[in-house]
């Protein structure tokens, strides 16, 4: 077990040296927009504002369409993240989707983030057999009472939850397991030690995450904001960035098939197209995304109101392209 975040700055490609990419590094596939939690630090907690679609679980038919379109790209995706704004384990087709993706050979790694509450031994076995490469578990609290306060639901029994994670750890084979918890969930003396004592033996990486205001147009509760820290979510230096690195490396597919360039675009504020009307490669190379990139490189992300309200570049992005903006702009044009 290593005390380290799942984003490892020391092993990353220098992004400015490889742009523009002919294939996104990461494809985010939102298999569920529904969630069994309404965590206070997530837009899901604003039930009257959170955007839901007519269909909030990705269908197997649409996933097959995504797989077909992935074949248009000349390279494998470094990572396909089966995750979006909801709880992915709520989609009953998830194991079959992972199985089909694994068979396709289109991704170097298949990743999944979950709150773990629905991770039964039977489901865990299906995920492992399907070919899941890396599971990220977010522990939200260390007691029943704190779970209720943080997630807005009362059905989580912490001891039962821990046993589910322990069972998956025993059955996971070569699937990597990363476990994290928010610093704001460690209120009592000894909580940090308790978290590490319980979960360290069960995983490959473990870390304590700072909570920052990364979601566009969502006000994080004041009590949950990390203050006075010099390091961001993944240990990188906190710094303002005029250019968002993610729009050069990521495509995010929502459960209704719409496509965004952003992992935290919960309101679908930057819709680039849809898998039902265009192919992913067309969207990746299309004028709408190219225009957004040029805006960031020339005038800064502040010129796009939605991007301007986002804290992801400042608090979560390891890469910083600001010093290379002029050079990259010539390549994009």
mmCIF file of C-alpha atoms in Angstrom:
data_model
loop_
_atom_site.group_PDB
_atom_site.id
_atom_site.type_symbol
_atom_site.label_atom_id
_atom_site.label_comp_id
_atom_site.label_asym_id
_atom_site.label_seq_id
_atom_site.Cartn_x
_atom_site.Cartn_y
_atom_site.Cartn_z
ATOM 1 C CA UNK A 1 0.000 0.000 0.000
ATOM 2 C CA UNK A 2 1.226 3.497 -0.872
ATOM 3 C CA UNK A 3 -0.018 6.721 0.677
ATOM 4 C CA UNK A 4 -0.499 8.528 -2.600
ATOM 5 C CA UNK A 5 -3.246 10.038 -4.717
ATOM 6 C CA UNK A 6 -4.379 8.252 -7.868
ATOM 7 C CA UNK A 7 -3.008 11.096 -9.996
ATOM 8 C CA UNK A 8 0.776 10.751 -9.876
ATOM 9 C CA UNK A 9 2.469 13.972 -10.968
ATOM 10 C CA UNK A 10 5.890 12.352 -11.168
ATOM 11 C CA UNK A 11 4.783 9.875 -13.847
ATOM 12 C CA UNK A 12 2.913 12.241 -16.124
ATOM 13 C CA UNK A 13 3.654 13.195 -19.725
ATOM 14 C CA UNK A 14 4.647 16.840 -20.268
ATOM 15 C CA UNK A 15 1.391 17.823 -21.938
ATOM 16 C CA UNK A 16 2.782 20.778 -23.878
ATOM 17 C CA UNK A 17 5.184 18.429 -25.675
ATOM 18 C CA UNK A 18 2.498 16.155 -27.153
ATOM 19 C CA UNK A 19 -0.383 18.496 -28.046
ATOM 20 C CA UNK A 20 -2.472 18.415 -30.109
ATOM 21 C CA UNK A 21 -3.568 14.818 -29.445
ATOM 22 C CA UNK A 22 -5.036 12.667 -32.194
ATOM 23 C CA UNK A 23 -6.731 10.574 -29.479
ATOM 24 C CA UNK A 24 -7.931 11.835 -26.078
ATOM 25 C CA UNK A 25 -5.967 10.517 -23.152
ATOM 26 C CA UNK A 26 -9.181 9.933 -21.197
ATOM 27 C CA UNK A 27 -12.737 9.081 -22.120
ATOM 28 C CA UNK A 28 -15.273 9.654 -19.357
ATOM 29 C CA UNK A 29 -18.444 7.603 -19.749
ATOM 30 C CA UNK A 30 -21.273 8.576 -17.439
ATOM 31 C CA UNK A 31 -23.123 5.292 -17.009
ATOM 32 C CA UNK A 32 -25.390 6.748 -14.305
ATOM 33 C CA UNK A 33 -26.592 10.243 -13.513
ATOM 34 C CA UNK A 34 -28.568 8.906 -10.573
ATOM 35 C CA UNK A 35 -26.975 8.641 -7.156
ATOM 36 C CA UNK A 36 -27.851 6.952 -3.885
ATOM 37 C CA UNK A 37 -26.131 9.814 -2.014
ATOM 38 C CA UNK A 38 -26.695 13.572 -1.972
ATOM 39 C CA UNK A 39 -23.319 14.625 -0.604
ATOM 40 C CA UNK A 40 -23.035 18.207 0.592
ATOM 41 C CA UNK A 41 -19.920 18.876 -1.497
ATOM 42 C CA UNK A 42 -21.583 17.722 -4.746
ATOM 43 C CA UNK A 43 -24.152 19.434 -7.019
ATOM 44 C CA UNK A 44 -26.346 16.345 -6.493
ATOM 45 C CA UNK A 45 -27.207 17.884 -3.112
ATOM 46 C CA UNK A 46 -29.116 20.699 -4.857
ATOM 47 C CA UNK A 47 -32.104 18.585 -5.857
ATOM 48 C CA UNK A 48 -34.043 21.496 -7.341
ATOM 49 C CA UNK A 49 -31.092 22.611 -9.502
ATOM 50 C CA UNK A 50 -29.284 19.430 -10.472
ATOM 51 C CA UNK A 51 -29.865 18.597 -14.126
ATOM 52 C CA UNK A 52 -31.451 15.226 -14.859
ATOM 53 C CA UNK A 53 -32.155 13.867 -18.314
ATOM 54 C CA UNK A 54 -35.135 11.943 -19.616
ATOM 55 C CA UNK A 55 -32.968 8.821 -19.360
ATOM 56 C CA UNK A 56 -30.422 8.863 -16.541
ATOM 57 C CA UNK A 57 -28.845 5.438 -17.006
ATOM 58 C CA UNK A 58 -26.702 4.828 -20.073
ATOM 59 C CA UNK A 59 -28.232 2.043 -22.159
ATOM 60 C CA UNK A 60 -26.255 -0.946 -23.373
ATOM 61 C CA UNK A 61 -27.252 0.014 -26.924
ATOM 62 C CA UNK A 62 -25.692 3.469 -26.517
ATOM 63 C CA UNK A 63 -22.577 1.967 -24.966
ATOM 64 C CA UNK A 64 -22.152 -0.306 -27.976
ATOM 65 C CA UNK A 65 -22.424 2.827 -30.133
ATOM 66 C CA UNK A 66 -19.674 4.463 -28.071
ATOM 67 C CA UNK A 67 -17.449 1.406 -28.521
ATOM 68 C CA UNK A 68 -17.977 1.529 -32.267
ATOM 69 C CA UNK A 69 -17.019 5.194 -32.408
ATOM 70 C CA UNK A 70 -13.923 4.672 -30.248
ATOM 71 C CA UNK A 71 -12.494 2.538 -33.064
ATOM 72 C CA UNK A 72 -12.220 5.659 -35.256
ATOM 73 C CA UNK A 73 -9.295 6.957 -33.206
ATOM 74 C CA UNK A 74 -5.764 5.886 -34.219
ATOM 75 C CA UNK A 75 -4.619 5.009 -30.705
ATOM 76 C CA UNK A 76 -5.902 3.359 -27.555
ATOM 77 C CA UNK A 77 -7.347 5.593 -24.870
ATOM 78 C CA UNK A 78 -5.014 5.681 -21.885
ATOM 79 C CA UNK A 79 -8.031 5.468 -19.600
ATOM 80 C CA UNK A 80 -11.762 4.963 -19.915
ATOM 81 C CA UNK A 81 -13.429 6.188 -16.747
ATOM 82 C CA UNK A 82 -16.849 4.595 -16.222
ATOM 83 C CA UNK A 83 -18.020 7.455 -14.084
ATOM 84 C CA UNK A 84 -19.757 10.830 -14.231
ATOM 85 C CA UNK A 85 -21.936 12.732 -11.782
ATOM 86 C CA UNK A 86 -23.859 9.741 -10.406
ATOM 87 C CA UNK A 87 -23.170 6.382 -8.783
ATOM 88 C CA UNK A 88 -22.064 3.999 -11.521
ATOM 89 C CA UNK A 89 -23.039 0.852 -9.598
ATOM 90 C CA UNK A 90 -26.699 1.828 -10.031
ATOM 91 C CA UNK A 91 -26.493 0.792 -13.682
ATOM 92 C CA UNK A 92 -27.270 -2.958 -13.888
ATOM 93 C CA UNK A 93 -25.527 -3.169 -17.272
ATOM 94 C CA UNK A 94 -22.181 -1.967 -15.880
ATOM 95 C CA UNK A 95 -20.421 -5.384 -15.714
ATOM 96 C CA UNK A 96 -21.425 -6.171 -19.304
ATOM 97 C CA UNK A 97 -20.217 -2.742 -20.446
ATOM 98 C CA UNK A 98 -16.838 -3.313 -18.808
ATOM 99 C CA UNK A 99 -16.657 -6.786 -20.370
ATOM 100 C CA UNK A 100 -17.354 -5.413 -23.862
ATOM 101 C CA UNK A 101 -14.841 -2.598 -23.401
ATOM 102 C CA UNK A 102 -12.183 -5.033 -22.217
ATOM 103 C CA UNK A 103 -12.801 -7.289 -25.215
ATOM 104 C CA UNK A 104 -12.513 -4.345 -27.599
ATOM 105 C CA UNK A 105 -8.953 -3.572 -26.497
ATOM 106 C CA UNK A 106 -9.664 0.143 -26.958
ATOM 107 C CA UNK A 107 -8.416 1.226 -23.522
ATOM 108 C CA UNK A 108 -5.162 0.733 -21.658
ATOM 109 C CA UNK A 109 -7.049 0.952 -18.356
ATOM 110 C CA UNK A 110 -10.712 0.690 -17.356
ATOM 111 C CA UNK A 111 -11.390 2.717 -14.216
ATOM 112 C CA UNK A 112 -14.412 3.164 -12.004
ATOM 113 C CA UNK A 113 -15.147 5.488 -9.083
ATOM 114 C CA UNK A 114 -17.809 4.530 -6.556
ATOM 115 C CA UNK A 115 -18.967 5.440 -3.072
ATOM 116 C CA UNK A 116 -18.908 1.706 -2.378
ATOM 117 C CA UNK A 117 -22.244 1.467 -0.599
ATOM 118 C CA UNK A 118 -23.709 -0.840 -3.278
ATOM 119 C CA UNK A 119 -20.596 -2.974 -3.730
ATOM 120 C CA UNK A 120 -21.883 -6.431 -2.744
ATOM 121 C CA UNK A 121 -19.537 -9.429 -3.051
ATOM 122 C CA UNK A 122 -21.617 -10.709 -5.991
ATOM 123 C CA UNK A 123 -21.337 -7.410 -7.870
ATOM 124 C CA UNK A 124 -17.672 -7.095 -7.005
ATOM 125 C CA UNK A 125 -16.999 -10.530 -8.494
ATOM 126 C CA UNK A 126 -18.807 -9.539 -11.695
ATOM 127 C CA UNK A 127 -16.711 -6.390 -12.018
ATOM 128 C CA UNK A 128 -13.470 -8.314 -11.541
ATOM 129 C CA UNK A 129 -14.459 -11.031 -14.013
ATOM 130 C CA UNK A 130 -15.532 -8.375 -16.537
ATOM 131 C CA UNK A 131 -12.005 -6.936 -16.528
ATOM 132 C CA UNK A 132 -12.084 -3.821 -14.349
ATOM 133 C CA UNK A 133 -8.519 -2.538 -13.976
ATOM 134 C CA UNK A 134 -8.845 0.063 -11.229
ATOM 135 C CA UNK A 135 -11.547 0.810 -8.657
ATOM 136 C CA UNK A 136 -11.511 4.102 -6.752
ATOM 137 C CA UNK A 137 -13.578 4.053 -3.545
ATOM 138 C CA UNK A 138 -14.626 7.298 -1.868
ATOM 139 C CA UNK A 139 -15.164 6.800 1.856
ATOM 140 C CA UNK A 140 -17.427 9.612 3.023
ATOM 141 C CA UNK A 141 -17.278 9.144 6.802
ATOM 142 C CA UNK A 142 -16.128 6.877 9.634
ATOM 143 C CA UNK A 143 -19.431 6.504 11.496
ATOM 144 C CA UNK A 144 -23.137 6.061 10.777
ATOM 145 C CA UNK A 145 -23.899 9.523 12.117
ATOM 146 C CA UNK A 146 -21.255 11.257 10.003
ATOM 147 C CA UNK A 147 -22.405 9.353 6.917
ATOM 148 C CA UNK A 148 -25.926 10.649 7.487
ATOM 149 C CA UNK A 149 -24.655 14.224 7.859
ATOM 150 C CA UNK A 150 -22.364 14.119 4.812
ATOM 151 C CA UNK A 151 -24.442 12.116 2.344
ATOM 152 C CA UNK A 152 -27.978 13.075 3.337
ATOM 153 C CA UNK A 153 -29.032 9.429 3.664
ATOM 154 C CA UNK A 154 -29.393 7.238 6.725
ATOM 155 C CA UNK A 155 -29.121 3.691 5.382
ATOM 156 C CA UNK A 156 -25.322 3.399 5.511
ATOM 157 C CA UNK A 157 -24.042 1.129 8.270
ATOM 158 C CA UNK A 158 -20.312 1.836 8.537
ATOM 159 C CA UNK A 159 -19.401 -1.642 9.763
ATOM 160 C CA UNK A 160 -21.306 -3.278 6.892
ATOM 161 C CA UNK A 161 -19.738 -0.831 4.448
ATOM 162 C CA UNK A 162 -16.267 -1.738 5.694
ATOM 163 C CA UNK A 163 -16.997 -5.437 5.253
ATOM 164 C CA UNK A 164 -18.014 -4.832 1.636
ATOM 165 C CA UNK A 165 -14.688 -3.135 0.935
ATOM 166 C CA UNK A 166 -12.830 -5.906 2.733
ATOM 167 C CA UNK A 167 -14.654 -8.528 0.650
ATOM 168 C CA UNK A 168 -13.790 -6.760 -2.599
ATOM 169 C CA UNK A 169 -10.172 -6.431 -1.542
ATOM 170 C CA UNK A 170 -10.003 -10.205 -1.084
ATOM 171 C CA UNK A 171 -11.584 -10.984 -4.479
ATOM 172 C CA UNK A 172 -10.108 -8.256 -6.659
ATOM 173 C CA UNK A 173 -7.197 -10.191 -8.157
ATOM 174 C CA UNK A 174 -5.133 -7.822 -10.311
ATOM 175 C CA UNK A 175 -7.654 -4.969 -10.080
ATOM 176 C CA UNK A 176 -6.016 -1.995 -8.367
ATOM 177 C CA UNK A 177 -7.890 -0.487 -5.454
ATOM 178 C CA UNK A 178 -7.524 3.144 -4.383
ATOM 179 C CA UNK A 179 -9.325 4.440 -1.290
ATOM 180 C CA UNK A 180 -9.701 8.075 -0.281
ATOM 181 C CA UNK A 181 -11.561 10.199 2.223
ATOM 182 C CA UNK A 182 -12.150 13.937 2.463
ATOM 183 C CA UNK A 183 -10.224 15.850 5.121
ATOM 184 C CA UNK A 184 -13.524 17.373 6.297
ATOM 185 C CA UNK A 185 -14.740 13.887 7.274
ATOM 186 C CA UNK A 186 -11.893 13.538 9.773
ATOM 187 C CA UNK A 187 -13.202 15.717 12.581
ATOM 188 C CA UNK A 188 -12.363 13.829 15.747
ATOM 189 C CA UNK A 189 -8.978 13.224 17.287
ATOM 190 C CA UNK A 190 -7.656 9.939 15.978
ATOM 191 C CA UNK A 191 -9.897 9.837 12.868
ATOM 192 C CA UNK A 192 -6.935 9.991 10.489
ATOM 193 C CA UNK A 193 -5.282 7.081 12.231
ATOM 194 C CA UNK A 194 -8.572 5.159 12.283
ATOM 195 C CA UNK A 195 -9.059 5.634 8.551
ATOM 196 C CA UNK A 196 -5.542 4.461 7.731
ATOM 197 C CA UNK A 197 -5.711 1.548 10.161
ATOM 198 C CA UNK A 198 -8.972 0.204 8.709
ATOM 199 C CA UNK A 199 -8.401 0.722 5.001
ATOM 200 C CA UNK A 200 -4.632 0.697 4.415
ATOM 201 C CA UNK A 201 -4.381 -3.118 4.500
ATOM 202 C CA UNK A 202 -7.120 -3.389 1.872
ATOM 203 C CA UNK A 203 -5.822 -1.253 -0.995
ATOM 204 C CA UNK A 204 -2.917 -0.311 -3.247
ATOM 205 C CA UNK A 205 -3.112 3.462 -2.723
ATOM 206 C CA UNK A 206 -4.755 5.501 -0.016
ATOM 207 C CA UNK A 207 -4.974 9.237 0.527
ATOM 208 C CA UNK A 208 -6.815 12.042 2.290
ATOM 209 C CA UNK A 209 -8.346 14.513 -0.139
ATOM 210 C CA UNK A 210 -8.821 18.219 0.359
ATOM 211 C CA UNK A 211 -12.213 19.567 -0.724
ATOM 212 C CA UNK A 212 -12.093 22.594 -2.985
ATOM 213 C CA UNK A 213 -14.713 24.530 -4.992
ATOM 214 C CA UNK A 214 -14.142 22.837 -8.339
ATOM 215 C CA UNK A 215 -17.721 22.540 -9.639
ATOM 216 C CA UNK A 216 -18.876 25.326 -12.010
ATOM 217 C CA UNK A 217 -21.815 27.357 -10.712
ATOM 218 C CA UNK A 218 -22.049 25.385 -7.462
ATOM 219 C CA UNK A 219 -21.461 26.958 -4.070
ATOM 220 C CA UNK A 220 -19.530 24.628 -1.785
ATOM 221 C CA UNK A 221 -20.633 24.828 1.868
ATOM 222 C CA UNK A 222 -18.282 27.175 3.707
ATOM 223 C CA UNK A 223 -17.606 24.584 6.407
ATOM 224 C CA UNK A 224 -16.236 22.150 3.815
ATOM 225 C CA UNK A 225 -13.826 24.460 2.008
ATOM 226 C CA UNK A 226 -10.160 23.674 2.555
ATOM 227 C CA UNK A 227 -8.377 26.868 3.567
ATOM 228 C CA UNK A 228 -4.766 27.848 3.951
ATOM 229 C CA UNK A 229 -3.407 24.858 2.022
ATOM 230 C CA UNK A 230 -0.666 25.288 -0.552
ATOM 231 C CA UNK A 231 -1.373 21.952 -2.209
ATOM 232 C CA UNK A 232 -4.330 21.024 -4.391
ATOM 233 C CA UNK A 233 -6.437 17.886 -4.457
ATOM 234 C CA UNK A 234 -3.606 15.678 -5.665
ATOM 235 C CA UNK A 235 -0.605 17.262 -3.973
ATOM 236 C CA UNK A 236 0.182 19.709 -6.784
ATOM 237 C CA UNK A 237 0.810 23.411 -6.134
ATOM 238 C CA UNK A 238 -2.348 25.514 -6.131
ATOM 239 C CA UNK A 239 -2.089 28.153 -8.841
ATOM 240 C CA UNK A 240 -4.447 30.128 -11.045
ATOM 241 C CA UNK A 241 -4.484 28.904 -14.637
ATOM 242 C CA UNK A 242 -5.724 30.907 -17.614
ATOM 243 C CA UNK A 243 -5.890 27.772 -19.743
ATOM 244 C CA UNK A 244 -7.748 24.623 -18.707
ATOM 245 C CA UNK A 245 -5.561 21.617 -19.590
ATOM 246 C CA UNK A 246 -8.499 19.211 -19.550
ATOM 247 C CA UNK A 247 -10.119 20.465 -22.762
ATOM 248 C CA UNK A 248 -7.039 19.169 -24.616
ATOM 249 C CA UNK A 249 -7.057 15.658 -23.149
ATOM 250 C CA UNK A 250 -10.607 14.584 -22.248
ATOM 251 C CA UNK A 251 -13.967 13.812 -23.785
ATOM 252 C CA UNK A 252 -16.880 13.266 -21.406
ATOM 253 C CA UNK A 253 -19.980 11.405 -22.585
ATOM 254 C CA UNK A 254 -23.134 11.967 -20.563
ATOM 255 C CA UNK A 255 -25.660 9.193 -20.028
ATOM 256 C CA UNK A 256 -27.969 10.733 -22.658
ATOM 257 C CA UNK A 257 -25.195 10.611 -25.265
ATOM 258 C CA UNK A 258 -24.285 14.305 -25.226
ATOM 259 C CA UNK A 259 -20.570 15.099 -25.206
ATOM 260 C CA UNK A 260 -18.631 17.645 -23.143
ATOM 261 C CA UNK A 261 -14.896 18.423 -22.834
ATOM 262 C CA UNK A 262 -15.053 18.481 -19.043
ATOM 263 C CA UNK A 263 -15.275 16.011 -16.172
ATOM 264 C CA UNK A 264 -17.064 18.463 -13.852
ATOM 265 C CA UNK A 265 -19.593 19.824 -16.353
ATOM 266 C CA UNK A 266 -22.522 18.670 -14.218
ATOM 267 C CA UNK A 267 -24.983 21.147 -15.783
ATOM 268 C CA UNK A 268 -24.000 20.198 -19.350
ATOM 269 C CA UNK A 269 -22.971 23.802 -19.828
ATOM 270 C CA UNK A 270 -20.600 23.072 -22.722
ATOM 271 C CA UNK A 271 -22.342 20.633 -25.028
ATOM 272 C CA UNK A 272 -20.154 19.818 -28.018
ATOM 273 C CA UNK A 273 -22.526 17.396 -29.726
ATOM 274 C CA UNK A 274 -24.010 13.941 -29.295
ATOM 275 C CA UNK A 275 -23.029 10.389 -30.179
ATOM 276 C CA UNK A 276 -26.443 10.115 -31.837
ATOM 277 C CA UNK A 277 -25.750 12.824 -34.432
ATOM 278 C CA UNK A 278 -21.940 12.886 -34.756
ATOM 279 C CA UNK A 279 -19.085 10.507 -34.175
ATOM 280 C CA UNK A 280 -16.675 11.083 -31.286
ATOM 281 C CA UNK A 281 -13.710 11.684 -33.572
ATOM 282 C CA UNK A 282 -15.664 14.361 -35.433
ATOM 283 C CA UNK A 283 -16.436 16.069 -32.134
ATOM 284 C CA UNK A 284 -12.811 15.782 -30.978
ATOM 285 C CA UNK A 285 -11.561 17.425 -34.179
ATOM 286 C CA UNK A 286 -14.594 19.672 -34.711
ATOM 287 C CA UNK A 287 -14.738 23.441 -34.832
ATOM 288 C CA UNK A 288 -16.711 23.852 -31.607
ATOM 289 C CA UNK A 289 -14.019 22.261 -29.450
ATOM 290 C CA UNK A 290 -11.236 23.881 -31.467
ATOM 291 C CA UNK A 291 -12.850 27.279 -30.904
ATOM 292 C CA UNK A 292 -13.038 26.669 -27.147
ATOM 293 C CA UNK A 293 -9.353 25.753 -27.109
ATOM 294 C CA UNK A 294 -8.415 28.870 -29.064
ATOM 295 C CA UNK A 295 -10.379 31.035 -26.618
ATOM 296 C CA UNK A 296 -8.515 29.550 -23.675
ATOM 297 C CA UNK A 297 -5.131 29.885 -25.354
ATOM 298 C CA UNK A 298 -5.635 33.442 -26.604
ATOM 299 C CA UNK A 299 -7.890 35.208 -24.112
ATOM 300 C CA UNK A 300 -8.043 32.805 -21.174
ATOM 301 C CA UNK A 301 -10.861 30.668 -19.843
ATOM 302 C CA UNK A 302 -12.366 33.696 -18.104
ATOM 303 C CA UNK A 303 -13.819 34.654 -21.504
ATOM 304 C CA UNK A 304 -16.157 31.681 -21.284
ATOM 305 C CA UNK A 305 -18.581 32.338 -18.392
ATOM 306 C CA UNK A 306 -19.037 28.658 -17.567
ATOM 307 C CA UNK A 307 -15.295 27.912 -17.619
ATOM 308 C CA UNK A 308 -14.647 31.072 -15.592
ATOM 309 C CA UNK A 309 -16.782 29.733 -12.734
ATOM 310 C CA UNK A 310 -14.872 26.431 -12.574
ATOM 311 C CA UNK A 311 -12.184 25.669 -9.978
ATOM 312 C CA UNK A 312 -10.880 22.499 -11.626
ATOM 313 C CA UNK A 313 -7.794 24.046 -13.287
ATOM 314 C CA UNK A 314 -6.731 25.808 -10.094
ATOM 315 C CA UNK A 315 -7.285 23.037 -7.588
ATOM 316 C CA UNK A 316 -7.263 19.749 -9.505
ATOM 317 C CA UNK A 317 -5.207 20.003 -12.706
ATOM 318 C CA UNK A 318 -1.570 19.002 -12.378
ATOM 319 C CA UNK A 319 -0.632 20.379 -15.811
ATOM 320 C CA UNK A 320 -0.167 24.102 -16.476
ATOM 321 C CA UNK A 321 -0.195 25.205 -20.130
ATOM 322 C CA UNK A 322 -0.210 28.964 -19.550
ATOM 323 C CA UNK A 323 3.443 29.493 -20.461
ATOM 324 C CA UNK A 324 2.978 27.559 -23.698
ATOM 325 C CA UNK A 325 -0.287 29.186 -24.809
ATOM 326 C CA UNK A 326 1.128 31.201 -27.722
ATOM 327 C CA UNK A 327 3.076 28.248 -29.059
ATOM 328 C CA UNK A 328 0.074 25.910 -28.780
ATOM 329 C CA UNK A 329 -2.251 28.449 -30.376
ATOM 330 C CA UNK A 330 -0.210 28.247 -33.576
ATOM 331 C CA UNK A 331 -0.728 24.478 -33.643
ATOM 332 C CA UNK A 332 -4.479 24.732 -33.006
ATOM 333 C CA UNK A 333 -5.026 27.368 -35.698
#
